[in-house]
Short mmCIF file of C-alpha atoms and ligand atoms in Angstrom, two decimals:
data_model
loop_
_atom_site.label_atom_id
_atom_site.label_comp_id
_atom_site.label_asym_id
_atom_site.label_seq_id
_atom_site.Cartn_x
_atom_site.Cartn_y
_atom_site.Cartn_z
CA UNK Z 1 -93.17 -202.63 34.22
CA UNK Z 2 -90.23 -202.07 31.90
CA UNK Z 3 -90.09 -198.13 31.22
CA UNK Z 4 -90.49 -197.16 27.66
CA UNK Z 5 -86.24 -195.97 27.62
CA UNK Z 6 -85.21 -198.99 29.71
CA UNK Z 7 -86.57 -201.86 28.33
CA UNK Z 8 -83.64 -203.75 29.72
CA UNK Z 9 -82.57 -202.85 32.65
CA UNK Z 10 -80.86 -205.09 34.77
CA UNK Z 11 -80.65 -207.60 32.02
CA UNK Z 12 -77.19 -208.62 30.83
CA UNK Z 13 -76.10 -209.67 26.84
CA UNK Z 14 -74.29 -211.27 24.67
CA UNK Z 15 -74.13 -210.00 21.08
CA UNK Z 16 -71.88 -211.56 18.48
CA UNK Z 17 -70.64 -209.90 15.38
CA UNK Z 18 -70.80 -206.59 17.61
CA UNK Z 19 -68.27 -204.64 16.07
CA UNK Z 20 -70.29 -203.93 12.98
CA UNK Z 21 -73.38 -203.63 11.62
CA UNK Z 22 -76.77 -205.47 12.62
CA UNK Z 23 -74.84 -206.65 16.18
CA UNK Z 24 -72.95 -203.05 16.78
CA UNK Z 25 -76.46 -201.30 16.57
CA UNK Z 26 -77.73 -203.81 18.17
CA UNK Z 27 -74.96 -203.50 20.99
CA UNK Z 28 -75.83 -200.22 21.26
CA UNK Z 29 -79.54 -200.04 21.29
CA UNK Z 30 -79.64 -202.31 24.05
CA UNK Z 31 -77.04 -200.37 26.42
CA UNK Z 32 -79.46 -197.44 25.68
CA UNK Z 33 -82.25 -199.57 27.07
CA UNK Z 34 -80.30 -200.38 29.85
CA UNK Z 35 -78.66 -203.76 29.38
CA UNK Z 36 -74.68 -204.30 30.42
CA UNK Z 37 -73.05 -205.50 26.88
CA UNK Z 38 -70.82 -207.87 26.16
CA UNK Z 39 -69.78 -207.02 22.67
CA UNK Z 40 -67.91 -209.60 20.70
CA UNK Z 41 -66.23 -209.67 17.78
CA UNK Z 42 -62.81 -211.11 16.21
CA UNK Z 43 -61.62 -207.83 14.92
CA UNK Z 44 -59.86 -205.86 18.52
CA UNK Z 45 -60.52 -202.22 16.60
CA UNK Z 46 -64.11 -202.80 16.02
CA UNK Z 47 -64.53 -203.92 19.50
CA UNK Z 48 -62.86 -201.32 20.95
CA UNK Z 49 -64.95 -198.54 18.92
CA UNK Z 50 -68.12 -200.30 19.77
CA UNK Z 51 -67.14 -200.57 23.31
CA UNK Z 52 -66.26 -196.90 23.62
CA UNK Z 53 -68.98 -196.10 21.58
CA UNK Z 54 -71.21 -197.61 24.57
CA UNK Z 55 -69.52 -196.47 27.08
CA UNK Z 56 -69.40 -192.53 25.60
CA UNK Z 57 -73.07 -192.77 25.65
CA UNK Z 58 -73.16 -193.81 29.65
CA UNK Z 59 -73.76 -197.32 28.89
CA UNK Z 60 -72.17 -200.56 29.94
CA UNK Z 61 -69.90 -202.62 27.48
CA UNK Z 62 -67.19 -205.04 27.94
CA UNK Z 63 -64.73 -206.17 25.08
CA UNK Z 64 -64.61 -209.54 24.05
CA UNK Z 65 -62.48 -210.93 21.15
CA UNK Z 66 -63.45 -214.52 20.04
CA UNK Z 67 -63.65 -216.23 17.22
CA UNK Z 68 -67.27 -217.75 17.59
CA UNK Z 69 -66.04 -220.75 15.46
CA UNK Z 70 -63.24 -221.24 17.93
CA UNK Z 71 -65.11 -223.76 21.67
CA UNK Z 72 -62.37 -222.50 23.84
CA UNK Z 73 -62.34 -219.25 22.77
CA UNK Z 74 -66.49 -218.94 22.75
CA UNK Z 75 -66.08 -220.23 26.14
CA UNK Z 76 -63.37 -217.84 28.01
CA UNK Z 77 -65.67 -215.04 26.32
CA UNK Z 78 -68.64 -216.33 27.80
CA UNK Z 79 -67.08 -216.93 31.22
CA UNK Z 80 -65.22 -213.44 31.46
CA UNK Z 81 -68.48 -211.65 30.82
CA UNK Z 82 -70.43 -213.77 33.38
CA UNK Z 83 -67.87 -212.66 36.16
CA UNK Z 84 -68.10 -209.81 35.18
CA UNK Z 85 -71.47 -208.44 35.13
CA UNK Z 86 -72.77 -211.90 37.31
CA UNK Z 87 -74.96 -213.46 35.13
CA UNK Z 88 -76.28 -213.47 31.37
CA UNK Z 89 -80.01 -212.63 30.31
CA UNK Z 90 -79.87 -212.28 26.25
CA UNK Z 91 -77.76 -214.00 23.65
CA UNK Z 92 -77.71 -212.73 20.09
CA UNK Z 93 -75.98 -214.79 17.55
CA UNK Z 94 -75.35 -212.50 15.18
CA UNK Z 95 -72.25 -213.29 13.95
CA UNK Z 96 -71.81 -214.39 9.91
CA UNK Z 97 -69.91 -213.97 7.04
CA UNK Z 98 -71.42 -214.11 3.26
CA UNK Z 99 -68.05 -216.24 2.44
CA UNK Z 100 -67.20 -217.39 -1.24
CA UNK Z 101 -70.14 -217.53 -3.59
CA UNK Z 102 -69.92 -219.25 -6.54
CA UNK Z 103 -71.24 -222.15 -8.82
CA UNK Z 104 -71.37 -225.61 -6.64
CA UNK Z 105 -68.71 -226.97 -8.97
CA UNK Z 106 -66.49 -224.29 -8.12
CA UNK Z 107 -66.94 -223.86 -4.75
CA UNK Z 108 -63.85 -225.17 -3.15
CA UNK Z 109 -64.56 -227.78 0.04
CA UNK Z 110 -62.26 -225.31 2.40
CA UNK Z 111 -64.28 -222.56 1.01
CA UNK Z 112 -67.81 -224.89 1.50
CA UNK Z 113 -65.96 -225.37 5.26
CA UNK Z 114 -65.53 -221.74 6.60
CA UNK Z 115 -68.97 -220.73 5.95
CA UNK Z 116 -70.28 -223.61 7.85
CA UNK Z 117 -67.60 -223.00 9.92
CA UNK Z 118 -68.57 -219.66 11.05
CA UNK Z 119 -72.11 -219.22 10.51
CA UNK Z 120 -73.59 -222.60 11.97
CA UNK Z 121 -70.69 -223.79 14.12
CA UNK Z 122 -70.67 -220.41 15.55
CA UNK Z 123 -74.02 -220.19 16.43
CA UNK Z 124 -73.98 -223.72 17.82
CA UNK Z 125 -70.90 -222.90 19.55
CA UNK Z 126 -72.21 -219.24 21.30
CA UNK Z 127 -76.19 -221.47 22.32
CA UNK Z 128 -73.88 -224.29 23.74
CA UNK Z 129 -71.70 -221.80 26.00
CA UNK Z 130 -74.23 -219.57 27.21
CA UNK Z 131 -77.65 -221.87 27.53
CA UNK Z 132 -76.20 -223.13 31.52
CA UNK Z 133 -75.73 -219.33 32.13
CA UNK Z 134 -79.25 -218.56 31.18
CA UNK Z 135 -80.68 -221.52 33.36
CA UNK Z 136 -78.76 -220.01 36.24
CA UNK Z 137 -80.23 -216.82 36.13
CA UNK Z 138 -84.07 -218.68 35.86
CA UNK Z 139 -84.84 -218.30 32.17
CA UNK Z 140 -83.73 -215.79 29.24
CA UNK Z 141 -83.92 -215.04 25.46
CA UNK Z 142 -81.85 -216.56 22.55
CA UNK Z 143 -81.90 -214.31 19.01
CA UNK Z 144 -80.26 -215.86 15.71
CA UNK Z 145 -79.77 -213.88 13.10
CA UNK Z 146 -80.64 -216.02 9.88
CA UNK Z 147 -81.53 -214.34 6.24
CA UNK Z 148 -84.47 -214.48 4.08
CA UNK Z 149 -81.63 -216.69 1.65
CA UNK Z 150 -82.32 -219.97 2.75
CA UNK Z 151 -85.72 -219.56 4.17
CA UNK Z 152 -87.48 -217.48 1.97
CA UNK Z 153 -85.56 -216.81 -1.00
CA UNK Z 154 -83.21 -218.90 -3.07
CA UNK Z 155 -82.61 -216.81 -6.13
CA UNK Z 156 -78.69 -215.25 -4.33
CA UNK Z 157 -77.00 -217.51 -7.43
CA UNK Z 158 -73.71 -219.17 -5.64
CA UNK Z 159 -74.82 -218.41 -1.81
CA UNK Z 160 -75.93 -221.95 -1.09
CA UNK Z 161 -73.32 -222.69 1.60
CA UNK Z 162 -74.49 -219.19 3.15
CA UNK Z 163 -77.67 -220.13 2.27
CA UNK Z 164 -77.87 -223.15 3.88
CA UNK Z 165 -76.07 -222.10 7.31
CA UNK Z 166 -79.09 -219.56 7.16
CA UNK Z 167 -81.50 -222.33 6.44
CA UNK Z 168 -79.91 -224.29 9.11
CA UNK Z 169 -79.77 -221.39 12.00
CA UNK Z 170 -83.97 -221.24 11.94
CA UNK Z 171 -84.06 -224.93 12.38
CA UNK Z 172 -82.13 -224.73 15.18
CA UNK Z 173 -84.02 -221.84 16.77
CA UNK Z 174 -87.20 -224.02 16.25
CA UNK Z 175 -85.77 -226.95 17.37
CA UNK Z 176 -84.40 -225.14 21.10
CA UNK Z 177 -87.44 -223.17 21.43
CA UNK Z 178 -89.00 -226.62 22.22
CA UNK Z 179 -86.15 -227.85 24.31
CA UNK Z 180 -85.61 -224.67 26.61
CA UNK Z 181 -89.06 -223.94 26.94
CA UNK Z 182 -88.77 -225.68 30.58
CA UNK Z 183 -85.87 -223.55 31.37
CA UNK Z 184 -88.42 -220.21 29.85
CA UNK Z 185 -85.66 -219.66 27.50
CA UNK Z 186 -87.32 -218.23 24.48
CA UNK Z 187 -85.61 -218.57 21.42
CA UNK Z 188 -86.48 -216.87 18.15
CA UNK Z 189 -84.79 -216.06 15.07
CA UNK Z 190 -84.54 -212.86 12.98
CA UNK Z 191 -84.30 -213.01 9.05
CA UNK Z 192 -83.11 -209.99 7.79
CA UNK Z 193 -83.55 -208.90 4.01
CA UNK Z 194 -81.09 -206.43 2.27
CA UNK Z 195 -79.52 -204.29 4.88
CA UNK Z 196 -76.82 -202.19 4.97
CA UNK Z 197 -73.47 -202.91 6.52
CA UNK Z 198 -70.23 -204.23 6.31
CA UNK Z 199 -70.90 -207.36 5.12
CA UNK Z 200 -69.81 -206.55 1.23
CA UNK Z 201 -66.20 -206.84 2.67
CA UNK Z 202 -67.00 -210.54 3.58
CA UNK Z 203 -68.14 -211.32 0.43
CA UNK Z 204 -66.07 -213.14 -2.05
CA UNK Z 205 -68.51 -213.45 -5.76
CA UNK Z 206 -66.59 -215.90 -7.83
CA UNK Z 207 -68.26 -216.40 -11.11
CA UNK Z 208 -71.46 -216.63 -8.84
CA UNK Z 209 -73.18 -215.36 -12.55
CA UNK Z 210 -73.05 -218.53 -13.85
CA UNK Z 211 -75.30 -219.80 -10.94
CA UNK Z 212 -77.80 -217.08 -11.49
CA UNK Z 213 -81.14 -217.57 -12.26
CA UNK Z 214 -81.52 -213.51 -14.06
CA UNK Z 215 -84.72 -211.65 -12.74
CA UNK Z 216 -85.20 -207.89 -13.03
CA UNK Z 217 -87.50 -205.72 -10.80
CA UNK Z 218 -87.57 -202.63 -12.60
CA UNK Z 219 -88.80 -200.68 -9.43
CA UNK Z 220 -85.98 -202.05 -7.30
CA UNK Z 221 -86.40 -205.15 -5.24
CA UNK Z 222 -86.98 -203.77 -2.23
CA UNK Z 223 -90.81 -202.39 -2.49
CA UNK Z 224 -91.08 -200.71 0.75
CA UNK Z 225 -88.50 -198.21 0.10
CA UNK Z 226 -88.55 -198.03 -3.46
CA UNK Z 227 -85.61 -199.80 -3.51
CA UNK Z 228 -83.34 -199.24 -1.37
CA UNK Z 229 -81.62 -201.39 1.80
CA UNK Z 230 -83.08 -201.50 5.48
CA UNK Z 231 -80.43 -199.67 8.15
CA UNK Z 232 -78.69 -201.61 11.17
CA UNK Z 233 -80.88 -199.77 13.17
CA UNK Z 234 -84.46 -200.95 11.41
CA UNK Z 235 -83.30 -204.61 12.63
CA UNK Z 236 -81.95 -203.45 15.95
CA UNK Z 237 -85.08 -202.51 17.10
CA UNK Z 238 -86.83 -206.02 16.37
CA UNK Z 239 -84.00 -207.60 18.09
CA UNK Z 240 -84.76 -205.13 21.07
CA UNK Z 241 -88.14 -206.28 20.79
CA UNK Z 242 -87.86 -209.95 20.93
CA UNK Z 243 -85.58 -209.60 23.90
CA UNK Z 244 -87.60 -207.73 25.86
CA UNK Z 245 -90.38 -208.70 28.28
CA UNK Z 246 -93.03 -207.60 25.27
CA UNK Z 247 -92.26 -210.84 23.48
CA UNK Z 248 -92.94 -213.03 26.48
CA UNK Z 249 -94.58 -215.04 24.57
CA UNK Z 250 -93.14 -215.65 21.34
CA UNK Z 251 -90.48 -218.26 21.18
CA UNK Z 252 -89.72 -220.57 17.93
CA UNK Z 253 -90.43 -217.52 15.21
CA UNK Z 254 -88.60 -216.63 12.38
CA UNK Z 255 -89.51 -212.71 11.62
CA UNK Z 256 -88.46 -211.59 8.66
CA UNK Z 257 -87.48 -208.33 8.11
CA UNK Z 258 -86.91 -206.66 4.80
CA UNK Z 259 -89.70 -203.98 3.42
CA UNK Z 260 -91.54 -206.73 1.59
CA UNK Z 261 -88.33 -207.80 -0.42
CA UNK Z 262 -88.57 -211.55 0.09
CA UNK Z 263 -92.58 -211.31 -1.24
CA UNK Z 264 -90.95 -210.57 -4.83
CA UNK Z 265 -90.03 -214.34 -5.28
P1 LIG J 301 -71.14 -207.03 9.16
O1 LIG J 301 -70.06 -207.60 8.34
O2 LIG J 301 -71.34 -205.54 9.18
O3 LIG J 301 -71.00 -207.52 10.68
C1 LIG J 301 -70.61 -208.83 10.99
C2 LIG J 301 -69.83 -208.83 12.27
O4 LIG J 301 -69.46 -210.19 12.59
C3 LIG J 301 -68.53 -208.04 12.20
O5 LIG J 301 -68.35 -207.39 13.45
C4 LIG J 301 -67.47 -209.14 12.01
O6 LIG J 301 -66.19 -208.77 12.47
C5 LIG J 301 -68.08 -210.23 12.86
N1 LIG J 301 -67.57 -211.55 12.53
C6 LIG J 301 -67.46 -212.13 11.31
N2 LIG J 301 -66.93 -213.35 11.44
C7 LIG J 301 -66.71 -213.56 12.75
C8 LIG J 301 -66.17 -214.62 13.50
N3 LIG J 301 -65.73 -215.74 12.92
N4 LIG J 301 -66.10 -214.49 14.85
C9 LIG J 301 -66.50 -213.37 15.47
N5 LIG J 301 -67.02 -212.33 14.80
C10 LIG J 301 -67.12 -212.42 13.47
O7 LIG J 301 -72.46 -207.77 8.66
P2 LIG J 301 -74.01 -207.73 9.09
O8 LIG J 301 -74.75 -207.52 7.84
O9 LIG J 301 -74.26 -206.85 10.25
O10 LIG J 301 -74.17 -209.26 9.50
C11 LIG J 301 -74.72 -209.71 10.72
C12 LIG J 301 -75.59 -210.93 10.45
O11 LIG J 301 -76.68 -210.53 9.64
C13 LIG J 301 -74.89 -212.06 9.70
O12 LIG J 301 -75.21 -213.29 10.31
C14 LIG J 301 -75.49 -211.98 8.31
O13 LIG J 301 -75.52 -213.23 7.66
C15 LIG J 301 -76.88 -211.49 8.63
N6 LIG J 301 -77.59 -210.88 7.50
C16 LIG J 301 -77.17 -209.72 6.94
C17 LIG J 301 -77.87 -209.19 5.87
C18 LIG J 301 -77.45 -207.90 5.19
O14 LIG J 301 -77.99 -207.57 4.13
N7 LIG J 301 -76.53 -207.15 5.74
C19 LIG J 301 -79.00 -209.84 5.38
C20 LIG J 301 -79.40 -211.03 5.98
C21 LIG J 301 -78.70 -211.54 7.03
#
C-alpha cells in the first residue's frame, strides 16, 4: 500500500504547462510523493526554476521544452523522458492559454486558430505521444485540465474559442476513458474554477464587454471563500488524487473544482 508521503513512488509523469501555475504545483506535489517528473513547458526559464525547484527539494525532474502544439516536438519530449526514467505512468495535460477574447465578430480566424491550436491540439497531441508508453508499462492515468467555461459556465463574454477547447478537452477524456479502459488507462478530467496563476499574462480581452452578458454577485462569485480565487496547490492535490492508486476506479469524470463558483449560474 502506497504510504501516506509517497503516493507515487516508482511512478513516472508527464505534466504540461509545468513551469507555472496549476502544472508547476502540480510538478512539484508529485516529486514530493515520489514520482520522477518530466516537467514541460515552452518557456526554458520556467522550466529550469521548476526543475531546480524539484530537484532542491530531493526530488526527480527532467527539463523538457516543447511546444505541445508542435507533433515532433511533443514527440522528442516524450521519447527523451521515456529513456530517461524507462517508462511513463501519469500524463497531465495541463497546458492552455486563455488567448484573445472578444466578440465572435471580432475574433480574428488566426486568433480563433491558436487557441485551438494550443489547448485542443495540444492535448490531442501530448494523449497521442504518450498513450503507447502507458500500454508498455501495463496501464496508467491520463488528467486534462479543462475549465468550468465550457462545461459548466458560459457567462466568460468573448472566451468561446477557450471555451470551447475546454468543452472539447472533457469530451475527449470521456470519449478515451472508454477506449483505454482495456489498456486500464484511466482517464479523467479536472475543471478548475477561478484560480490563481499566471494565466492573466495569456490573456488578451479585446472589447470582450460587448459580449458580456452583466451579472453581479455582491458577495463575490466565489462562495466558498467569500470571494476570493482557489491556489495552484488546492487543484494540485485533486490531480494527485486522481493519479494515484485511490482513484482506481474512477475513469471518464470531470471534477470540478472551484469553492462552489460554477453553482452561481
Ligand atoms: P499558467 O499560465 O500559470 O500556466 C500555464 C503553463 O502552460 C505555463 O507554464 C505556460 O508557459 C505553459 N504553456 C502555455 N502555452 C504552452 C504551449 N503552447 N506549449 C507548452 N507550454 C505552454 O496558467 P494555469 O492557470 O496554471 O493554467 C493551466 C491550465 O488550467 C490551463 O489549461 C487553463 O486553461 C486551466 N484553467 C485555469 C484556470 C485559472 O483560473 N487559472 C481556470 C480553469 C482552467
Amino acid at each position: 500500500m502506497a504510504t501516506a508521503h509517497g503516493e507515487l513512488q516508482g511512478k513516472v509523469a508527464l505534466i504540461t504547462g509545468a513551469g507555472s501555475g496549476i502544472g508547476r504545483a502540480s510538478a512539484v506535489l508529485f516529486a514530493e510523493h515520489g514520482a520522477a517528473v518530466g516537467v514541460l513547458s515552452r518557456t526554458e526559464a520556467e522550466v529550469r526554476d521548476a526543475v531546480e525547484e524539484i530537484q532542491g527539494k530531493g526530488g526527480r525532474a527532467l527539463p523538457l521544452l516543447a511546444d505541445v502544439s508542435d507533433s515532433a516536438a511533443m514527440a522528442a519530449a516524450v521519447d527523451r523522458l521515456a529513456r530517461e526514467y524507462g517508462r511513463l505512468d501519469i500524463v497531465f495535460a495541463n497546458a492552455g492559454i486563455n488567448g484573445v477574447w472578444a466578440p465572435i465578430d471580432q475574433l480574428e480566424p488566426q486568433e480563433w486558430d491558436r487557441t485551438i491550436a494550443i489547448n485542443l491540439r495540444g492535448t490531442y497531441l501530448t494523449i497521442h505521444h504518450t498513450v503507447p508508453h502507458l500500454r508498455k508499462a501495463g496501464g496508467g492515468c491520463v488528467l486534462v485540465t479543462a475549465s468550468i467555461n465550457g462545461t459548466r459556465t458560459f457567462t466568460t463574454g468573448g472566451a468561446t474559442a477557450y471555451s470551447a477547447t475546454k468543452a472539447a478537452q472533457v469530451a475527449m477524456a470521456r470519449m478515451l476513458a472508454l477506449e483505454l479502459a482495456r489498456d486500464r488507462i484511466r482517464v479523467n478530467a479536472i475543471c478548475p474554477g477561478w484560480i490563481e496563476t499566471e494565466i492573466d499574462d495569456n490573456t488578451q480581452p479585446r472589447n470582450a464587454g460587448k459580449a458580456d452578458y452583466p451579472a453581479e454577485y455582491p458577495a463575490g462569485e466565489v462562495p466558498l471563500t467569500d470571494g476570493k480565487p482557489g491556489g495552484s496547490f488546492d487543484v494540485a492535490e485533486l490531480a494527485l488524487f486522481l493519479a494515484s492508486d485511490r482513484a482506481k476506479h474512477i475513469t471518464g469524470t470531470p471534477v470540478w473544482i472551484d469553492g462552489g463558483e460554477s453553482q452561481l449560474v
